[in-house]
């Protein structure tokens, strides 16, 4: 029975080596149980060793799974904070510039700009309070807006035109599409202040939604394709759902194109 004992011993921790796991405690228990089998002649210690290995692996994998979940949630909240702050501050900056420019000659326009600043800052504060509340307590979820709030985004960027209809969407796809539009409009305001037209277009297919945001703000300090936290965040959101995203300059400005599966995560 000696050869069977060694086979059993090897089988106990071979999966640990294959999975990149080699806890000292499990190896020690395995060695001691094998020695006890030789001393006592009973199978009990040999049965206990694989059980200890399985329990140890389960605990390690559970710890790693929880760590991954925490990291994913941290990155998700970081993207939410970035989107809220970047868009709101860009809008506030533009409206503040308008107010300062027309304050003397057209005070009524300055008042409109100040009201827009108040509205944008109020929305940003509400979203930030909800997001930071999740970080403080660890309970609930960060706010997840959807395309039902599309009109708010469009009103904040003059010259924006919406074409097509997204239709009914699963909640994750709806939220991702909203954030893609939000970040694209933010980039247009920040990097193409001379743009005269921004077009948000939805094309719905049976199993996918194609979303395109283009502007005619050629030139300026535009981010390279794939660079920047905003574009990276958009791509992460879309790819997490099994979609694709392309962003880069065109002959007349800048374009963001996202294809989202309507069926949700794959």
mmCIF file of C-alpha atoms in Angstrom:
data_model
loop_
_atom_site.group_PDB
_atom_site.id
_atom_site.type_symbol
_atom_site.label_atom_id
_atom_site.label_comp_id
_atom_site.label_asym_id
_atom_site.label_seq_id
_atom_site.Cartn_x
_atom_site.Cartn_y
_atom_site.Cartn_z
ATOM 1 C CA UNK A 1 0.000 0.000 0.000
ATOM 2 C CA UNK A 2 3.052 2.304 0.124
ATOM 3 C CA UNK A 3 2.739 3.472 -3.464
ATOM 4 C CA UNK A 4 -0.951 4.280 -2.972
ATOM 5 C CA UNK A 5 -0.071 6.384 0.032
ATOM 6 C CA UNK A 6 2.381 8.473 -1.945
ATOM 7 C CA UNK A 7 -0.116 8.872 -4.805
ATOM 8 C CA UNK A 8 -2.685 10.085 -2.288
ATOM 9 C CA UNK A 9 -0.145 12.447 -0.769
ATOM 10 C CA UNK A 10 0.752 13.910 -4.182
ATOM 11 C CA UNK A 11 -2.885 14.241 -5.214
ATOM 12 C CA UNK A 12 -3.594 16.224 -2.071
ATOM 13 C CA UNK A 13 -1.451 19.221 -2.883
ATOM 14 C CA UNK A 14 -0.865 18.828 -6.658
ATOM 15 C CA UNK A 15 -3.977 20.988 -7.342
ATOM 16 C CA UNK A 16 -2.468 23.636 -5.081
ATOM 17 C CA UNK A 17 0.666 23.760 -7.247
ATOM 18 C CA UNK A 18 -1.412 23.804 -10.441
ATOM 19 C CA UNK A 19 -3.537 26.703 -9.151
ATOM 20 C CA UNK A 20 -0.495 28.571 -7.869
ATOM 21 C CA UNK A 21 -1.398 27.919 -4.251
ATOM 22 C CA UNK A 22 0.991 26.391 -1.732
ATOM 23 C CA UNK A 23 -0.122 27.219 1.831
ATOM 24 C CA UNK A 24 2.457 26.067 4.339
ATOM 25 C CA UNK A 25 -0.228 24.917 6.748
ATOM 26 C CA UNK A 26 -1.770 22.556 4.202
ATOM 27 C CA UNK A 27 1.589 21.052 3.269
ATOM 28 C CA UNK A 28 2.406 20.546 6.947
ATOM 29 C CA UNK A 29 -0.924 18.853 7.637
ATOM 30 C CA UNK A 30 -0.470 16.630 4.598
ATOM 31 C CA UNK A 31 3.003 15.558 5.687
ATOM 32 C CA UNK A 32 1.934 14.905 9.267
ATOM 33 C CA UNK A 33 -1.134 12.935 8.158
ATOM 34 C CA UNK A 34 1.012 10.753 5.898
ATOM 35 C CA UNK A 35 3.449 10.093 8.755
ATOM 36 C CA UNK A 36 0.573 9.237 11.076
ATOM 37 C CA UNK A 37 -0.743 6.766 8.540
ATOM 38 C CA UNK A 38 2.590 4.966 8.558
ATOM 39 C CA UNK A 39 2.662 4.976 12.370
ATOM 40 C CA UNK A 40 -0.951 4.015 13.055
ATOM 41 C CA UNK A 41 -1.961 2.220 9.881
ATOM 42 C CA UNK A 42 -5.331 4.045 9.843
ATOM 43 C CA UNK A 43 -6.773 5.897 6.823
ATOM 44 C CA UNK A 44 -8.285 8.708 8.875
ATOM 45 C CA UNK A 45 -5.287 11.081 8.692
ATOM 46 C CA UNK A 46 -5.027 10.637 4.912
ATOM 47 C CA UNK A 47 -8.675 11.559 4.488
ATOM 48 C CA UNK A 48 -8.273 14.615 6.707
ATOM 49 C CA UNK A 49 -5.407 16.026 4.617
ATOM 50 C CA UNK A 50 -7.373 16.473 1.350
ATOM 51 C CA UNK A 51 -10.244 17.935 3.361
ATOM 52 C CA UNK A 52 -7.883 20.503 4.887
ATOM 53 C CA UNK A 53 -6.528 21.345 1.424
ATOM 54 C CA UNK A 54 -10.016 21.857 0.004
ATOM 55 C CA UNK A 55 -11.059 24.071 2.923
ATOM 56 C CA UNK A 56 -7.876 26.143 2.601
ATOM 57 C CA UNK A 57 -8.360 26.648 -1.137
ATOM 58 C CA UNK A 58 -11.996 27.643 -0.632
ATOM 59 C CA UNK A 59 -11.013 30.261 1.956
ATOM 60 C CA UNK A 60 -8.240 31.699 -0.244
ATOM 61 C CA UNK A 61 -10.489 31.871 -3.285
ATOM 62 C CA UNK A 62 -13.248 33.484 -1.239
ATOM 63 C CA UNK A 63 -10.845 36.146 0.030
ATOM 64 C CA UNK A 64 -9.614 36.876 -3.479
ATOM 65 C CA UNK A 65 -13.160 37.049 -4.827
ATOM 66 C CA UNK A 66 -14.138 39.588 -2.179
ATOM 67 C CA UNK A 67 -11.004 41.622 -2.926
ATOM 68 C CA UNK A 68 -11.865 41.694 -6.634
ATOM 69 C CA UNK A 69 -15.405 42.796 -5.879
ATOM 70 C CA UNK A 70 -14.157 45.621 -3.666
ATOM 71 C CA UNK A 71 -11.705 46.760 -6.347
ATOM 72 C CA UNK A 72 -14.358 46.659 -9.069
ATOM 73 C CA UNK A 73 -16.740 48.699 -6.926
ATOM 74 C CA UNK A 74 -13.984 51.205 -6.132
ATOM 75 C CA UNK A 75 -13.243 51.672 -9.844
ATOM 76 C CA UNK A 76 -16.950 51.981 -10.624
ATOM 77 C CA UNK A 77 -17.449 54.702 -8.038
ATOM 78 C CA UNK A 78 -14.293 56.464 -9.237
ATOM 79 C CA UNK A 79 -15.744 56.553 -12.759
ATOM 80 C CA UNK A 80 -19.045 57.889 -11.446
ATOM 81 C CA UNK A 81 -17.306 60.672 -9.499
ATOM 82 C CA UNK A 82 -15.170 61.556 -12.512
ATOM 83 C CA UNK A 83 -18.182 61.742 -14.812
ATOM 84 C CA UNK A 84 -20.225 63.876 -12.435
ATOM 85 C CA UNK A 85 -17.413 66.280 -11.560
ATOM 86 C CA UNK A 86 -15.932 66.603 -15.056
ATOM 87 C CA UNK A 87 -19.240 67.291 -16.768
ATOM 88 C CA UNK A 88 -20.576 69.662 -14.136
ATOM 89 C CA UNK A 89 -17.370 71.662 -13.841
ATOM 90 C CA UNK A 90 -17.074 71.944 -17.617
ATOM 91 C CA UNK A 91 -20.618 73.300 -17.833
ATOM 92 C CA UNK A 92 -20.052 75.684 -14.925
ATOM 93 C CA UNK A 93 -16.828 76.937 -16.501
ATOM 94 C CA UNK A 94 -18.539 77.662 -19.821
ATOM 95 C CA UNK A 95 -21.504 79.411 -18.245
ATOM 96 C CA UNK A 96 -19.257 81.440 -15.950
ATOM 97 C CA UNK A 97 -17.329 82.599 -19.003
ATOM 98 C CA UNK A 98 -20.559 83.614 -20.697
ATOM 99 C CA UNK A 99 -21.732 85.523 -17.617
ATOM 100 C CA UNK A 100 -18.443 87.391 -17.305
ATOM 101 C CA UNK A 101 -18.450 88.257 -21.011
ATOM 102 C CA UNK A 102 -21.985 89.679 -21.216
ATOM 103 C CA UNK A 103 -22.447 91.026 -17.680
ATOM 104 C CA UNK A 104 -22.033 94.687 -18.688
ATOM 105 C CA UNK A 105 -23.741 94.682 -22.090
ATOM 106 C CA UNK A 106 -26.494 92.073 -21.681
ATOM 107 C CA UNK A 107 -27.225 91.537 -18.007
ATOM 108 C CA UNK A 108 -30.250 89.343 -18.814
ATOM 109 C CA UNK A 109 -27.925 86.843 -20.535
ATOM 110 C CA UNK A 110 -25.643 86.908 -17.514
ATOM 111 C CA UNK A 111 -28.596 86.061 -15.289
ATOM 112 C CA UNK A 112 -29.465 83.078 -17.521
ATOM 113 C CA UNK A 113 -25.884 81.854 -17.314
ATOM 114 C CA UNK A 114 -25.870 82.176 -13.544
ATOM 115 C CA UNK A 115 -29.108 80.192 -13.324
ATOM 116 C CA UNK A 116 -27.544 77.494 -15.488
ATOM 117 C CA UNK A 117 -24.562 77.422 -13.130
ATOM 118 C CA UNK A 118 -26.898 77.045 -10.153
ATOM 119 C CA UNK A 119 -28.761 74.187 -11.840
ATOM 120 C CA UNK A 120 -25.588 72.332 -12.887
ATOM 121 C CA UNK A 121 -23.944 72.708 -9.495
ATOM 122 C CA UNK A 122 -27.118 71.544 -7.731
ATOM 123 C CA UNK A 123 -27.285 68.346 -9.802
ATOM 124 C CA UNK A 124 -23.604 67.702 -9.246
ATOM 125 C CA UNK A 125 -23.933 68.147 -5.486
ATOM 126 C CA UNK A 126 -26.875 65.737 -5.328
ATOM 127 C CA UNK A 127 -24.997 63.053 -7.272
ATOM 128 C CA UNK A 128 -21.818 63.552 -5.262
ATOM 129 C CA UNK A 129 -23.668 63.346 -1.933
ATOM 130 C CA UNK A 130 -25.233 60.045 -2.977
ATOM 131 C CA UNK A 131 -21.917 58.641 -4.232
ATOM 132 C CA UNK A 132 -19.945 59.746 -1.172
ATOM 133 C CA UNK A 133 -22.685 58.365 1.055
ATOM 134 C CA UNK A 134 -21.992 54.933 -0.417
ATOM 135 C CA UNK A 135 -18.281 55.335 0.322
ATOM 136 C CA UNK A 136 -18.901 56.401 3.917
ATOM 137 C CA UNK A 137 -21.401 53.734 4.894
ATOM 138 C CA UNK A 138 -20.660 50.924 2.447
ATOM 139 C CA UNK A 139 -24.419 50.542 1.996
ATOM 140 C CA UNK A 140 -26.625 51.147 -1.008
ATOM 141 C CA UNK A 141 -25.382 51.940 -4.492
ATOM 142 C CA UNK A 142 -24.042 54.970 -6.265
ATOM 143 C CA UNK A 143 -26.570 56.905 -8.372
ATOM 144 C CA UNK A 144 -27.077 55.370 -11.809
ATOM 145 C CA UNK A 145 -28.697 57.865 -14.185
ATOM 146 C CA UNK A 146 -30.122 56.848 -17.538
ATOM 147 C CA UNK A 147 -31.188 58.287 -20.865
ATOM 148 C CA UNK A 148 -34.378 59.553 -19.255
ATOM 149 C CA UNK A 149 -32.160 62.482 -18.189
ATOM 150 C CA UNK A 150 -30.830 63.034 -21.718
ATOM 151 C CA UNK A 151 -32.679 66.344 -22.058
ATOM 152 C CA UNK A 152 -30.669 67.766 -19.143
ATOM 153 C CA UNK A 153 -27.414 66.989 -20.935
ATOM 154 C CA UNK A 154 -28.605 68.368 -24.252
ATOM 155 C CA UNK A 155 -29.839 71.628 -22.715
ATOM 156 C CA UNK A 156 -26.476 72.206 -21.066
ATOM 157 C CA UNK A 157 -24.601 72.178 -24.409
ATOM 158 C CA UNK A 158 -26.062 74.665 -26.914
ATOM 159 C CA UNK A 159 -26.185 73.429 -30.487
ATOM 160 C CA UNK A 160 -26.658 69.785 -29.562
ATOM 161 C CA UNK A 161 -29.046 67.809 -31.746
ATOM 162 C CA UNK A 162 -30.440 64.334 -30.965
ATOM 163 C CA UNK A 163 -31.315 61.970 -33.788
ATOM 164 C CA UNK A 164 -33.015 58.608 -33.502
ATOM 165 C CA UNK A 165 -34.428 56.826 -30.490
ATOM 166 C CA UNK A 166 -32.604 54.397 -28.184
ATOM 167 C CA UNK A 167 -35.787 52.497 -27.340
ATOM 168 C CA UNK A 168 -36.195 50.377 -24.237
ATOM 169 C CA UNK A 169 -32.846 49.301 -22.815
ATOM 170 C CA UNK A 170 -31.662 47.082 -19.959
ATOM 171 C CA UNK A 171 -30.611 49.174 -16.954
ATOM 172 C CA UNK A 172 -26.819 48.572 -17.350
ATOM 173 C CA UNK A 173 -26.941 49.478 -21.059
ATOM 174 C CA UNK A 174 -29.077 52.542 -20.337
ATOM 175 C CA UNK A 175 -26.593 53.788 -17.725
ATOM 176 C CA UNK A 176 -23.567 53.140 -19.964
ATOM 177 C CA UNK A 177 -25.181 54.951 -22.904
ATOM 178 C CA UNK A 178 -25.962 57.946 -20.695
ATOM 179 C CA UNK A 179 -22.372 58.139 -19.460
ATOM 180 C CA UNK A 180 -20.994 57.875 -22.994
ATOM 181 C CA UNK A 181 -23.165 60.814 -24.086
ATOM 182 C CA UNK A 182 -22.242 62.779 -20.963
ATOM 183 C CA UNK A 183 -18.494 62.304 -21.364
ATOM 184 C CA UNK A 184 -18.643 63.011 -25.101
ATOM 185 C CA UNK A 185 -20.491 66.291 -24.522
ATOM 186 C CA UNK A 186 -18.036 67.181 -21.759
ATOM 187 C CA UNK A 187 -15.110 66.637 -24.130
ATOM 188 C CA UNK A 188 -16.813 68.759 -26.777
ATOM 189 C CA UNK A 189 -17.214 71.628 -24.302
ATOM 190 C CA UNK A 190 -13.660 71.325 -22.965
ATOM 191 C CA UNK A 191 -11.713 70.713 -26.157
ATOM 192 C CA UNK A 192 -13.921 72.193 -28.897
ATOM 193 C CA UNK A 193 -15.313 75.468 -27.569
ATOM 194 C CA UNK A 194 -15.665 76.698 -31.160
ATOM 195 C CA UNK A 195 -17.930 73.843 -32.213
ATOM 196 C CA UNK A 196 -21.201 75.006 -33.736
ATOM 197 C CA UNK A 197 -22.955 71.633 -33.811
ATOM 198 C CA UNK A 198 -22.894 68.476 -31.711
ATOM 199 C CA UNK A 199 -24.917 65.504 -32.935
ATOM 200 C CA UNK A 200 -26.022 62.639 -30.704
ATOM 201 C CA UNK A 201 -27.365 59.805 -32.839
ATOM 202 C CA UNK A 202 -29.001 56.513 -31.837
ATOM 203 C CA UNK A 203 -29.370 53.603 -34.227
ATOM 204 C CA UNK A 204 -31.235 50.656 -32.825
ATOM 205 C CA UNK A 205 -30.805 47.164 -34.254
ATOM 206 C CA UNK A 206 -32.421 43.959 -33.085
ATOM 207 C CA UNK A 207 -29.629 42.989 -30.712
ATOM 208 C CA UNK A 208 -27.552 46.150 -30.354
ATOM 209 C CA UNK A 209 -27.616 49.908 -29.933
ATOM 210 C CA UNK A 210 -25.190 52.070 -31.912
ATOM 211 C CA UNK A 211 -24.522 55.426 -30.287
ATOM 212 C CA UNK A 212 -22.520 58.125 -32.063
ATOM 213 C CA UNK A 213 -21.592 61.573 -30.776
ATOM 214 C CA UNK A 214 -19.859 63.925 -33.213
ATOM 215 C CA UNK A 215 -18.903 67.587 -33.178
ATOM 216 C CA UNK A 216 -17.492 69.994 -35.772
ATOM 217 C CA UNK A 217 -14.866 71.518 -33.490
ATOM 218 C CA UNK A 218 -11.841 70.781 -35.675
ATOM 219 C CA UNK A 219 -8.486 71.660 -34.189
ATOM 220 C CA UNK A 220 -7.850 72.555 -30.592
ATOM 221 C CA UNK A 221 -6.242 70.482 -27.879
ATOM 222 C CA UNK A 222 -8.180 67.289 -28.533
ATOM 223 C CA UNK A 223 -7.225 64.076 -26.722
ATOM 224 C CA UNK A 224 -5.633 61.353 -28.810
ATOM 225 C CA UNK A 225 -7.681 58.252 -29.496
ATOM 226 C CA UNK A 226 -7.860 56.083 -26.414
ATOM 227 C CA UNK A 227 -6.107 58.580 -24.125
ATOM 228 C CA UNK A 228 -7.452 60.335 -21.069
ATOM 229 C CA UNK A 229 -9.443 59.085 -18.101
ATOM 230 C CA UNK A 230 -12.741 60.027 -19.726
ATOM 231 C CA UNK A 231 -12.280 57.977 -22.893
ATOM 232 C CA UNK A 232 -10.762 55.118 -20.914
ATOM 233 C CA UNK A 233 -13.744 55.156 -18.551
ATOM 234 C CA UNK A 234 -16.202 55.086 -21.453
ATOM 235 C CA UNK A 235 -14.390 52.157 -23.028
ATOM 236 C CA UNK A 236 -14.341 50.232 -19.737
ATOM 237 C CA UNK A 237 -18.087 50.732 -19.292
ATOM 238 C CA UNK A 238 -18.911 49.609 -22.822
ATOM 239 C CA UNK A 239 -16.536 46.642 -22.910
ATOM 240 C CA UNK A 240 -17.818 45.435 -19.530
ATOM 241 C CA UNK A 241 -21.172 44.910 -21.274
ATOM 242 C CA UNK A 242 -19.604 43.130 -24.238
ATOM 243 C CA UNK A 243 -19.663 46.169 -26.545
ATOM 244 C CA UNK A 244 -17.055 48.220 -28.377
ATOM 245 C CA UNK A 245 -16.091 51.891 -28.376
ATOM 246 C CA UNK A 246 -14.037 53.968 -30.793
ATOM 247 C CA UNK A 247 -13.041 57.586 -30.255
ATOM 248 C CA UNK A 248 -10.851 59.874 -32.325
ATOM 249 C CA UNK A 249 -10.581 62.960 -34.529
ATOM 250 C CA UNK A 250 -12.377 63.268 -37.853
ATOM 251 C CA UNK A 251 -11.890 65.597 -40.806
ATOM 252 C CA UNK A 252 -14.217 68.156 -39.220
ATOM 253 C CA UNK A 253 -14.022 67.501 -35.494
ATOM 254 C CA UNK A 254 -14.240 64.540 -33.136
ATOM 255 C CA UNK A 255 -16.376 61.402 -33.002
ATOM 256 C CA UNK A 256 -17.241 58.797 -30.382
ATOM 257 C CA UNK A 257 -18.945 55.603 -31.562
ATOM 258 C CA UNK A 258 -20.188 52.939 -29.148
ATOM 259 C CA UNK A 259 -21.959 49.687 -29.968
ATOM 260 C CA UNK A 260 -23.786 48.211 -26.993
ATOM 261 C CA UNK A 261 -25.442 44.776 -26.915
ATOM 262 C CA UNK A 262 -29.079 45.167 -25.980
ATOM 263 C CA UNK A 263 -29.030 41.735 -24.402
ATOM 264 C CA UNK A 264 -26.730 43.002 -21.593
ATOM 265 C CA UNK A 265 -23.535 41.355 -20.303
ATOM 266 C CA UNK A 266 -22.193 38.377 -22.196
#
